[in-house]
XYZ file of C-alpha atoms in Angstrom:
401
model
C 14.277 37.313 11.898
C 14.892 38.354 8.323
C 13.216 36.991 5.209
C 14.093 33.470 4.116
C 14.681 32.168 7.674
C 12.466 29.254 8.801
C 11.894 27.766 12.244
C 11.104 24.046 12.604
C 9.348 22.227 15.428
C 7.081 19.217 15.826
C 3.972 18.151 17.687
C 1.711 15.123 18.027
C -1.981 14.565 17.586
C -4.581 11.851 16.969
C -5.834 11.088 13.476
C -7.873 8.380 11.776
C -5.758 6.610 9.161
C -7.439 3.850 7.130
C -10.175 3.608 9.727
C -7.808 3.219 12.728
C -7.063 5.852 15.360
C -3.304 6.525 15.406
C -0.904 9.156 16.716
C 0.727 11.204 13.962
C 3.747 13.480 14.208
C 3.196 16.956 12.784
C 6.269 18.746 11.432
C 5.704 22.524 11.478
C 7.751 24.985 9.399
C 7.158 28.679 10.191
C 8.593 31.815 8.541
C 8.618 34.540 11.227
C 9.097 37.414 8.762
C 5.745 36.834 6.989
C 4.111 34.581 9.613
C 3.659 31.926 6.914
C 3.162 28.453 8.433
C 3.215 24.950 6.962
C 2.536 21.576 8.562
C 2.763 17.972 7.314
C 1.765 14.700 8.980
C 4.411 11.997 9.376
C 4.393 8.517 10.918
C 7.395 9.169 13.196
C 9.911 11.699 14.411
C 13.206 10.166 13.218
C 15.668 11.840 10.867
C 14.192 10.131 7.799
C 10.744 11.551 8.626
C 12.177 15.024 9.284
C 13.880 15.007 5.870
C 10.733 13.662 4.210
C 8.601 16.378 5.808
C 10.985 19.201 4.908
C 11.294 17.879 1.352
C 7.488 17.898 1.095
C 7.216 21.487 2.359
C 10.069 22.727 0.154
C 8.529 21.008 -2.875
C 5.175 22.628 -2.128
C 6.774 26.065 -1.866
C 9.096 25.503 -4.831
C 12.058 27.006 -2.945
C 14.252 26.292 0.085
C 14.842 28.684 3.025
C 18.242 30.192 3.578
C 18.401 29.119 7.231
C 16.632 26.419 9.269
C 16.399 26.899 13.035
C 15.742 23.805 15.197
C 15.457 23.059 18.870
C 17.005 20.058 20.618
C 13.844 17.903 20.454
C 14.074 16.999 16.794
C 15.241 13.749 15.207
C 17.690 15.638 12.996
C 20.389 15.818 15.701
C 21.365 14.613 19.153
C 22.572 16.841 21.972
C 25.433 15.013 23.657
C 26.315 17.924 25.979
C 24.990 21.401 26.769
C 26.933 23.066 23.979
C 27.621 20.080 21.701
C 25.257 18.680 19.066
C 25.765 15.721 16.759
C 23.819 15.949 13.494
C 22.427 12.693 12.141
C 24.188 11.705 8.925
C 21.068 11.417 6.757
C 20.018 14.951 7.793
C 23.521 16.343 7.305
C 23.458 15.113 3.704
C 20.007 16.643 3.264
C 21.050 20.185 4.257
C 24.166 19.884 2.084
C 21.991 18.749 -0.826
C 19.615 21.730 -0.415
C 22.448 24.188 0.428
C 20.693 25.287 3.622
C 22.342 26.639 6.757
C 21.086 24.989 9.949
C 21.166 26.168 13.568
C 20.013 24.758 16.932
C 18.679 26.636 19.936
C 19.211 25.928 23.609
C 16.953 23.416 25.359
C 14.042 24.878 27.339
C 14.372 28.256 25.607
C 11.111 28.459 23.710
C 11.307 32.260 23.341
C 14.269 31.804 20.996
C 11.891 30.383 18.368
C 8.565 31.714 19.563
C 7.073 31.946 16.058
C 7.095 28.201 15.437
C 6.064 27.473 19.027
C 2.921 29.527 18.471
C 2.405 27.948 15.050
C 2.383 24.451 16.568
C -0.489 25.353 18.874
C -2.389 27.366 16.256
C -2.210 24.693 13.554
C -3.065 21.979 16.061
C -6.276 23.792 16.993
C -7.077 24.683 13.385
C -6.304 21.396 11.602
C -6.503 18.622 14.195
C -9.912 19.546 15.675
C -12.078 17.713 14.842
C -9.881 14.657 14.348
C -8.947 14.370 10.647
C -9.671 11.244 8.640
C -7.486 10.157 5.692
C -6.412 7.107 3.715
C -2.718 7.571 4.554
C -0.233 9.958 6.123
C 0.653 11.243 2.660
C -2.984 12.080 1.934
C -3.287 13.791 5.308
C -0.110 15.817 4.674
C -1.444 16.947 1.293
C -4.717 18.055 2.906
C -2.825 19.952 5.616
C -0.770 21.854 3.054
C -3.927 22.864 1.184
C -5.443 24.149 4.447
C -2.272 26.144 5.125
C -2.649 27.729 1.681
C -6.118 28.874 2.724
C -4.918 30.297 6.044
C -2.285 32.315 4.144
C -5.076 34.620 2.965
C -5.452 36.049 6.476
C -4.089 39.467 7.355
C -0.799 39.752 9.243
C -1.447 40.569 12.894
C 0.935 43.581 12.855
C 1.618 44.662 9.282
C -2.037 44.722 8.134
C -1.082 42.973 4.880
C -2.157 39.493 3.673
C 0.316 36.849 4.780
C 0.496 35.451 1.260
C 1.665 38.836 -0.095
C 4.394 39.069 2.523
C 5.532 35.533 1.796
C 5.618 36.245 -1.955
C 8.152 38.997 -1.242
C 10.048 36.706 1.111
C 10.386 34.060 -1.593
C 12.587 36.406 -3.632
C 15.260 35.952 -0.938
C 15.137 32.132 -0.999
C 17.380 29.874 -3.147
C 15.949 27.396 -5.682
C 15.704 23.678 -5.046
C 18.133 21.204 -6.603
C 16.886 19.520 -9.774
C 17.172 16.035 -8.294
C 15.080 15.283 -5.154
C 16.880 14.043 -2.082
C 16.428 10.382 -1.146
C 16.239 10.357 2.655
C 17.411 6.791 3.204
C 19.582 5.323 5.938
C 21.288 2.003 5.075
C 22.186 -0.593 7.691
C 23.572 -4.128 7.421
C 21.672 -7.036 8.944
C 21.878 -10.829 8.818
C 18.655 -12.710 8.056
C 17.652 -15.374 10.575
C 16.542 -18.916 9.740
C 13.050 -17.690 8.808
C 14.386 -15.005 6.476
C 13.655 -12.050 8.826
C 15.882 -9.042 9.497
C 15.429 -7.088 12.738
C 15.380 -3.273 12.863
C 14.456 -1.369 16.057
C 12.726 -4.431 17.588
C 10.595 -4.903 14.430
C 11.156 -7.795 12.061
C 10.967 -7.499 8.274
C 10.510 -10.614 6.161
C 13.007 -10.846 3.320
C 11.892 -14.382 2.469
C 12.814 -17.942 3.491
C 15.223 -18.271 0.572
C 17.414 -15.503 2.063
C 17.965 -17.095 5.479
C 21.532 -16.751 6.649
C 22.344 -14.039 4.106
C 23.918 -10.700 5.055
C 21.601 -8.068 3.590
C 21.547 -4.295 3.209
C 18.427 -2.607 4.612
C 17.441 0.899 3.485
C 15.241 2.787 5.968
C 12.986 5.535 4.624
C 10.130 7.400 6.289
C 7.398 5.161 4.885
C 9.286 2.217 3.456
C 11.982 -0.372 4.095
C 13.966 -1.670 1.136
C 16.040 -4.852 1.388
C 18.866 -5.683 -1.033
C 21.787 -8.048 -1.206
C 25.266 -6.690 -0.695
C 25.878 -6.811 -4.453
C 22.783 -4.694 -5.106
C 20.134 -7.270 -6.031
C 16.584 -6.387 -5.019
C 15.031 -8.591 -2.318
C 11.882 -6.939 -0.936
C 10.153 -3.632 -0.315
C 7.989 -3.364 2.820
C 6.095 -0.655 4.741
C 8.021 0.691 7.724
C 6.609 -0.148 11.142
C 6.128 2.422 13.904
C 5.004 2.085 17.483
C 6.172 0.312 20.594
C 4.603 -3.076 19.877
C 7.087 -5.346 18.118
C 5.717 -6.928 14.952
C 6.721 -8.837 11.841
C 6.214 -6.912 8.610
C 5.840 -8.984 5.476
C 4.777 -8.554 1.872
C 2.599 -11.546 0.937
C 3.109 -10.865 -2.777
C 6.808 -11.757 -2.503
C 6.185 -15.361 -1.423
C 3.962 -17.004 -4.127
C 6.917 -17.146 -6.600
C 8.968 -18.898 -3.907
C 6.136 -21.324 -3.122
C 5.762 -22.052 -6.845
C 9.321 -23.420 -6.766
C 9.137 -25.017 -3.317
C 5.539 -26.082 -2.799
C 6.421 -28.184 0.261
C 7.135 -24.963 2.172
C 3.409 -24.120 2.078
C 2.742 -25.831 5.409
C 5.141 -23.494 7.247
C 4.596 -20.422 5.094
C 4.022 -17.156 7.029
C 1.310 -16.098 4.553
C -1.016 -19.057 5.175
C -3.186 -16.821 7.350
C -3.528 -14.250 4.528
C -5.526 -16.684 2.367
C -9.319 -17.186 2.602
C -10.274 -20.297 4.585
C -11.750 -22.219 1.650
C -8.758 -21.440 -0.546
C -6.309 -22.438 2.187
C -8.050 -25.809 2.625
C -8.159 -26.319 -1.133
C -4.406 -25.673 -1.448
C -3.773 -28.081 1.440
C -5.570 -30.837 -0.515
C -3.702 -30.219 -3.792
C -0.899 -32.383 -5.065
C 2.519 -30.864 -5.613
C 2.095 -30.154 -9.332
C -1.329 -28.496 -8.956
C -0.100 -26.459 -6.001
C 2.865 -25.145 -7.958
C 0.576 -24.170 -10.837
C -1.801 -22.389 -8.437
C 1.005 -20.320 -6.897
C 2.346 -19.412 -10.349
C -1.079 -18.098 -11.323
C -1.389 -16.238 -8.001
C 2.033 -14.638 -8.475
C 1.141 -13.483 -11.984
C -2.260 -12.068 -10.965
C -0.724 -10.504 -7.834
C 1.900 -8.657 -9.874
C -0.834 -7.169 -12.068
C -3.586 -6.399 -9.536
C -2.120 -6.859 -6.043
C -1.905 -9.848 -3.742
C -5.145 -9.124 -1.857
C -7.183 -8.925 -5.062
C -5.594 -12.108 -6.441
C -6.189 -14.054 -3.202
C -9.826 -12.913 -2.946
C -10.447 -13.757 -6.594
C -8.862 -17.197 -6.236
C -10.877 -17.883 -3.094
C -14.120 -16.848 -4.807
C -13.458 -19.166 -7.751
C -12.770 -22.069 -5.391
C -15.949 -21.351 -3.398
C -17.955 -21.517 -6.634
C -16.715 -25.053 -7.164
C -14.697 -24.243 -10.291
C -11.121 -25.048 -11.122
C -8.714 -22.104 -11.255
C -7.373 -21.122 -14.671
C -5.393 -18.078 -15.745
C -8.202 -16.367 -17.671
C -10.754 -16.670 -14.866
C -8.312 -15.615 -12.146
C -7.058 -12.607 -14.121
C -10.561 -11.393 -14.944
C -11.803 -11.863 -11.375
C -8.712 -10.192 -9.837
C -9.172 -7.202 -12.149
C -12.783 -6.836 -11.000
C -11.868 -7.150 -7.319
C -9.040 -4.593 -7.611
C -11.511 -2.186 -9.249
C -13.772 -2.398 -6.192
C -16.407 -4.764 -7.556
C -17.922 -7.470 -5.356
C -18.270 -10.820 -7.153
C -21.774 -12.282 -7.143
C -22.183 -15.324 -4.912
C -23.941 -17.401 -7.563
C -23.301 -21.133 -7.101
C -22.059 -23.056 -10.084
C -24.742 -25.152 -11.837
C -24.876 -28.858 -11.006
C -23.903 -30.748 -14.152
C -24.222 -34.261 -12.752
C -27.624 -34.764 -14.440
C -25.958 -34.429 -17.821
C -23.443 -37.202 -17.194
C -25.839 -39.954 -18.255
C -26.379 -38.261 -21.649
C -22.644 -38.435 -22.304
C -22.670 -42.260 -22.308
C -22.629 -43.779 -25.832
C -25.655 -46.035 -25.278
C -27.681 -43.150 -23.838
C -26.885 -40.895 -26.796
C -27.817 -43.655 -29.285
C -31.131 -44.361 -27.533
C -31.982 -40.642 -27.401
C -31.169 -40.211 -31.115
C -33.329 -43.227 -32.045
C -36.278 -41.922 -29.971
C -35.976 -38.484 -31.511
C -35.886 -39.839 -35.034
C -38.883 -42.116 -34.364
C -40.911 -39.258 -32.896
C -40.086 -37.028 -35.862
C -41.243 -39.687 -38.377
C -44.524 -40.220 -36.505
C -45.192 -36.481 -36.404
C -44.904 -36.294 -40.171
C -48.238 -38.158 -40.501
C -50.010 -34.783 -40.205
C -49.450 -31.827 -42.518
C -47.126 -29.157 -41.213
C -49.836 -26.517 -41.162
C -52.049 -28.702 -39.018
C -49.448 -29.486 -36.368
C -49.758 -27.532 -33.125
C -46.778 -25.273 -32.297
C -47.060 -25.476 -28.536
C -46.712 -28.382 -26.245
C -44.405 -30.361 -24.054
C -41.939 -32.941 -25.142
C -43.254 -36.368 -24.094
C -40.684 -39.035 -24.653
C -40.781 -39.905 -28.358
C -42.553 -36.816 -29.717
C -42.137 -33.088 -29.478
C -45.841 -32.415 -30.022
C -48.790 -32.934 -27.668
C -50.461 -36.320 -27.416
C -52.956 -36.862 -30.238
C -50.951 -35.126 -32.993
C -50.298 -38.575 -34.422
């Protein structure tokens, strides 16, 4: 193949993401002319992920290939017959946006794109062994691209020239990228059920109880799901779920403002389990006005430092036996979001001071203090001892008067 032509294929492999072992999809882009190879990790193999992966590779290169060659196993298109292929709409708009020509090879004909077939196995052995560990798929994809940059320093197996030098010449035959990035988003219309959930591919996404019965627009991206009303108002933004197990995806930070208006919904709220036990019990015991104030403070702190940090900070304050105020919650949430661990120091017991707050107790204490001071004046100041223990009516040791 000539310069500027890229072959695309995908593979799967295990990786550790946020401490959990998951299966990631690896999108491989190979340039047969220079033997340059790129790979990015993605959560799935749908058309949105394919567009996201290609956009990431093109952005890393700074240019787009002239031609993309696929097989029939990609999420970019569906083969409805032996010689007929239907391209997914979100991918069709992507290639039109990047002004790239696209072609598909016959099924089971790996020799027609042997360069990328070999690249899938080579990069799998080079990058996925041992199993990589990353905070997210995006972080893993960035690390993979940096490793591919390092591999580009190797010598071409036939031309005896560094791969990076060959690819630099190949880039002169590739068109520039559009100024505006492509938003790989597929919009569908769904009706929220009585709990405020919308269902996509057997997974449920919580828009919120206040949107039950509404017809909503759901935008599906590779990593994110965006929910809006049909007139364009923002509703929620949630992480996209992958895998066979059906689940309910929710954003706890979207519900405290609702609970601040409708505090009675707390008993059936889907985020009750996201609160620390002591905080949950404390909110259960609150009256309606205090509960509304607590959720307003949580919503404000959550917007600034994240829901998890705000909930942990609120729970810590409650465990210390203190009432929650805006200053304390904001300061504690800022510390938690920064990675600090609050000290488990119990609040001091102030019950012993209650008796000094009574008027008769204060008057008696003032009279005793004044009497002790007058009696201590019987000795000159220079002769009075400066150490001792307060004993009732006098601050000096016994015998100073």
